[in-house]
Amino acid sequence: MRKLLCLSLIICMFMACDKDLSTTYSTKYPVRFYFDVINSTELYNAMGNPGQFVSIRSLGNKVRIENVLGGHDYSLSQIGSSEFEYGLGGLIVGVSSTPSMNNTFDPVAYDLACPNCSSASPKRLTVMDNGTAKCKNCGIVYDLNNWGWIVETPSDLGDKELHGLYRYRILFNGTSINVNNR
């Protein structure tokens, strides 16, 4: 009887963990972005320095990659693809300055739109030099080094239920990034 109880508890723990892992990354808006970091000074620096982040967004037939100092526009032919999907408002990409459980600094990717403002008219976030992103519309500040959690909320928002940033899977092999949620 005792073994059966222990086995049941272990199965429940795995089921709970599996649910948490499956909801870590958002699939609400399609994301598919691949880029060789060597092609962008801003992206190269962000991926090599924990705590730095860039925003990536579509500008018609160009891709804009920007850090707090400025950015550059890249034609789709320069980066070899025309089939990118940027989520709701674009992407925020970088490397967290908070070490993971295995003492590494992991790459992270978030949506550039505020998840607490209207999705019918997404409000882009401003990436700050202190590892946060702020919505100019509602004033919420998100911590990019800690999974996009809210770190500052204006008092005029009342009791509204608030959400952290939409997070996406990112793979970084030292030369290119692949952000996706499919």
CSV table of C-alpha atoms in Angstrom, one decimal:
chain,number,residue,atom,x,y,z
A,1,MET,CA,0.0,0.0,0.0
A,2,ARG,CA,2.8,2.4,0.9
A,3,LYS,CA,4.6,1.7,-2.4
A,4,LEU,CA,1.4,2.4,-4.3
A,5,LEU,CA,1.0,5.7,-2.5
A,6,CYS,CA,4.6,6.7,-3.2
A,7,LEU,CA,4.2,5.8,-6.9
A,8,SER,CA,1.0,7.8,-7.1
A,9,LEU,CA,2.8,10.9,-5.6
A,10,ILE,CA,5.7,10.5,-8.0
A,11,ILE,CA,3.3,10.3,-11.0
A,12,CYS,CA,1.4,13.4,-9.8
A,13,MET,CA,4.7,15.3,-9.4
A,14,PHE,CA,5.7,14.5,-13.0
A,15,MET,CA,2.3,15.5,-14.3
A,16,ALA,CA,2.5,18.8,-12.5
A,17,CYS,CA,6.0,19.5,-13.8
A,18,ASP,CA,4.9,18.6,-17.4
A,19,LYS,CA,2.1,21.1,-17.2
A,20,ASP,CA,4.4,23.8,-16.0
A,21,LEU,CA,6.9,23.2,-18.8
A,22,SER,CA,4.3,23.2,-21.5
A,23,THR,CA,3.0,26.6,-20.4
A,24,THR,CA,6.4,28.2,-20.1
A,25,TYR,CA,6.4,29.3,-23.7
A,26,SER,CA,3.6,31.1,-25.4
A,27,THR,CA,2.0,29.8,-28.5
A,28,LYS,CA,-0.7,32.5,-28.7
A,29,TYR,CA,1.0,34.4,-31.6
A,30,PRO,CA,3.2,32.7,-34.3
A,31,VAL,CA,6.9,33.2,-33.9
A,32,ARG,CA,9.6,32.1,-36.3
A,33,PHE,CA,12.9,34.0,-36.5
A,34,TYR,CA,16.4,32.9,-37.5
A,35,PHE,CA,19.4,35.2,-37.7
A,36,ASP,CA,23.2,34.9,-37.8
A,37,VAL,CA,24.3,37.2,-35.0
A,38,ILE,CA,27.5,38.2,-36.8
A,39,ASN,CA,25.3,40.2,-39.2
A,40,SER,CA,24.2,42.7,-36.5
A,41,THR,CA,26.5,44.4,-34.0
A,42,GLU,CA,23.6,45.0,-31.7
A,43,LEU,CA,22.5,41.4,-31.6
A,44,TYR,CA,26.1,40.1,-31.5
A,45,ASN,CA,26.8,42.3,-28.4
A,46,ALA,CA,23.5,41.3,-26.7
A,47,MET,CA,24.1,37.6,-27.1
A,48,GLY,CA,27.7,37.8,-25.8
A,49,ASN,CA,26.9,40.0,-22.7
A,50,PRO,CA,24.4,38.8,-20.1
A,51,GLY,CA,22.0,41.5,-19.2
A,52,GLN,CA,21.9,43.2,-22.6
A,53,PHE,CA,18.8,43.0,-24.9
A,54,VAL,CA,17.7,44.1,-28.3
A,55,SER,CA,14.4,44.6,-29.9
A,56,ILE,CA,13.6,43.0,-33.3
A,57,ARG,CA,10.7,44.1,-35.4
A,58,SER,CA,9.4,44.2,-38.9
A,59,LEU,CA,9.4,47.4,-40.9
A,60,GLY,CA,7.7,46.3,-44.1
A,61,ASN,CA,10.3,44.5,-46.1
A,62,LYS,CA,13.1,45.2,-43.6
A,63,VAL,CA,14.0,43.9,-40.1
A,64,ARG,CA,14.9,46.5,-37.4
A,65,ILE,CA,17.4,45.3,-34.7
A,66,GLU,CA,17.8,47.9,-32.0
A,67,ASN,CA,19.5,48.3,-28.6
A,68,VAL,CA,19.4,51.2,-26.2
A,69,LEU,CA,22.0,53.1,-28.2
A,70,GLY,CA,20.3,52.7,-31.6
A,71,GLY,CA,19.9,50.2,-34.3
A,72,HIS,CA,20.0,49.2,-38.0
A,73,ASP,CA,17.6,48.1,-40.6
A,74,TYR,CA,18.3,44.9,-42.6
A,75,SER,CA,16.7,44.0,-45.9
A,76,LEU,CA,15.2,40.5,-45.9
A,77,SER,CA,17.6,39.6,-48.7
A,78,GLN,CA,20.6,40.6,-46.5
A,79,ILE,CA,19.5,38.0,-43.9
A,80,GLY,CA,18.4,35.3,-46.4
A,81,SER,CA,14.7,35.0,-45.6
A,82,SER,CA,11.4,36.5,-46.0
A,83,GLU,CA,9.3,34.2,-43.9
A,84,PHE,CA,9.7,35.6,-40.4
A,85,GLU,CA,6.9,35.8,-37.9
A,86,TYR,CA,7.4,38.2,-35.0
A,87,GLY,CA,4.6,37.4,-32.5
A,88,LEU,CA,2.3,40.2,-31.5
A,89,GLY,CA,4.6,43.2,-31.6
A,90,GLY,CA,8.1,42.0,-32.4
A,91,LEU,CA,10.8,40.3,-30.3
A,92,ILE,CA,13.1,41.1,-27.4
A,93,VAL,CA,16.2,38.9,-27.4
A,94,GLY,CA,19.2,38.7,-25.1
A,95,VAL,CA,21.0,36.7,-22.4
A,96,SER,CA,19.7,36.8,-18.8
A,97,SER,CA,22.1,38.0,-16.2
A,98,THR,CA,20.5,35.8,-13.7
A,99,PRO,CA,22.2,32.4,-13.7
A,100,SER,CA,20.0,29.3,-14.3
A,101,MET,CA,20.0,26.3,-12.0
A,102,ASN,CA,23.1,24.9,-13.8
A,103,ASN,CA,25.0,28.2,-13.3
A,104,THR,CA,24.8,29.3,-16.9
A,105,PHE,CA,23.5,32.5,-18.4
A,106,ASP,CA,20.7,31.5,-20.7
A,107,PRO,CA,19.4,33.2,-23.8
A,108,VAL,CA,15.8,34.5,-23.6
A,109,ALA,CA,13.2,35.8,-26.0
A,110,TYR,CA,10.0,37.7,-25.3
A,111,ASP,CA,7.3,39.4,-27.3
A,112,LEU,CA,7.9,43.2,-27.8
A,113,ALA,CA,4.2,44.0,-27.1
A,114,CYS,CA,2.8,44.6,-23.7
A,115,PRO,CA,0.6,41.6,-22.8
A,116,ASN,CA,-1.6,43.8,-20.5
A,117,CYS,CA,-2.6,46.3,-23.1
A,118,SER,CA,-5.1,45.7,-25.9
A,119,SER,CA,-4.0,43.0,-28.4
A,120,ALA,CA,-6.2,44.7,-31.0
A,121,SER,CA,-3.7,47.6,-31.0
A,122,PRO,CA,-0.5,46.2,-29.5
A,123,LYS,CA,1.7,48.6,-27.6
A,124,ARG,CA,5.4,48.1,-28.1
A,125,LEU,CA,7.7,48.1,-25.1
A,126,THR,CA,10.8,50.2,-24.7
A,127,VAL,CA,13.9,48.2,-23.8
A,128,MET,CA,15.8,50.0,-21.1
A,129,ASP,CA,19.5,49.8,-20.3
A,130,ASN,CA,18.9,48.3,-16.8
A,131,GLY,CA,17.5,45.0,-18.2
A,132,THR,CA,13.9,46.0,-18.0
A,133,ALA,CA,11.2,46.9,-20.6
A,134,LYS,CA,8.5,49.5,-20.0
A,135,CYS,CA,5.2,50.0,-21.6
A,136,LYS,CA,4.6,53.7,-22.5
A,137,ASN,CA,0.9,53.1,-22.5
A,138,CYS,CA,0.2,51.5,-19.1
A,139,GLY,CA,3.5,52.1,-17.4
A,140,ILE,CA,4.2,48.5,-16.3
A,141,VAL,CA,7.9,47.6,-16.1
A,142,TYR,CA,9.0,44.0,-16.8
A,143,ASP,CA,12.3,42.3,-15.7
A,144,LEU,CA,14.0,40.8,-18.8
A,145,ASN,CA,16.6,39.0,-16.6
A,146,ASN,CA,13.9,37.2,-14.6
A,147,TRP,CA,11.5,35.6,-17.1
A,148,GLY,CA,9.6,38.8,-18.0
A,149,TRP,CA,8.0,39.2,-14.6
A,150,ILE,CA,6.4,42.5,-13.7
A,151,VAL,CA,8.6,44.5,-11.3
A,152,GLU,CA,6.8,47.8,-11.3
A,153,THR,CA,3.1,48.6,-11.6
A,154,PRO,CA,1.5,52.0,-11.6
A,155,SER,CA,-1.0,52.5,-8.8
A,156,ASP,CA,-3.8,53.6,-11.2
A,157,LEU,CA,-4.2,50.1,-12.6
A,158,GLY,CA,-6.3,49.0,-9.6
A,159,ASP,CA,-7.1,45.3,-9.2
A,160,LYS,CA,-6.7,44.4,-12.9
A,161,GLU,CA,-5.2,40.9,-13.4
A,162,LEU,CA,-1.8,41.4,-14.9
A,163,HIS,CA,0.5,39.0,-16.9
A,164,GLY,CA,4.2,38.8,-17.4
A,165,LEU,CA,5.7,38.9,-20.9
A,166,TYR,CA,5.0,36.3,-23.5
A,167,ARG,CA,8.1,34.1,-23.7
A,168,TYR,CA,9.3,32.2,-26.7
A,169,ARG,CA,11.8,29.3,-27.2
A,170,ILE,CA,15.2,30.4,-28.3
A,171,LEU,CA,18.2,28.4,-29.4
A,172,PHE,CA,21.6,30.0,-29.6
A,173,ASN,CA,24.6,28.0,-30.9
A,174,GLY,CA,27.2,30.8,-30.6
A,175,THR,CA,26.7,32.0,-34.2
A,176,SER,CA,23.0,32.2,-34.8
A,177,ILE,CA,19.7,32.4,-33.0
A,178,ASN,CA,16.5,30.6,-33.7
A,179,VAL,CA,13.4,31.9,-31.9
A,180,ASN,CA,10.1,29.9,-32.4
A,181,ASN,CA,7.0,28.6,-30.8
A,182,ARG,CA,6.0,25.9,-33.2
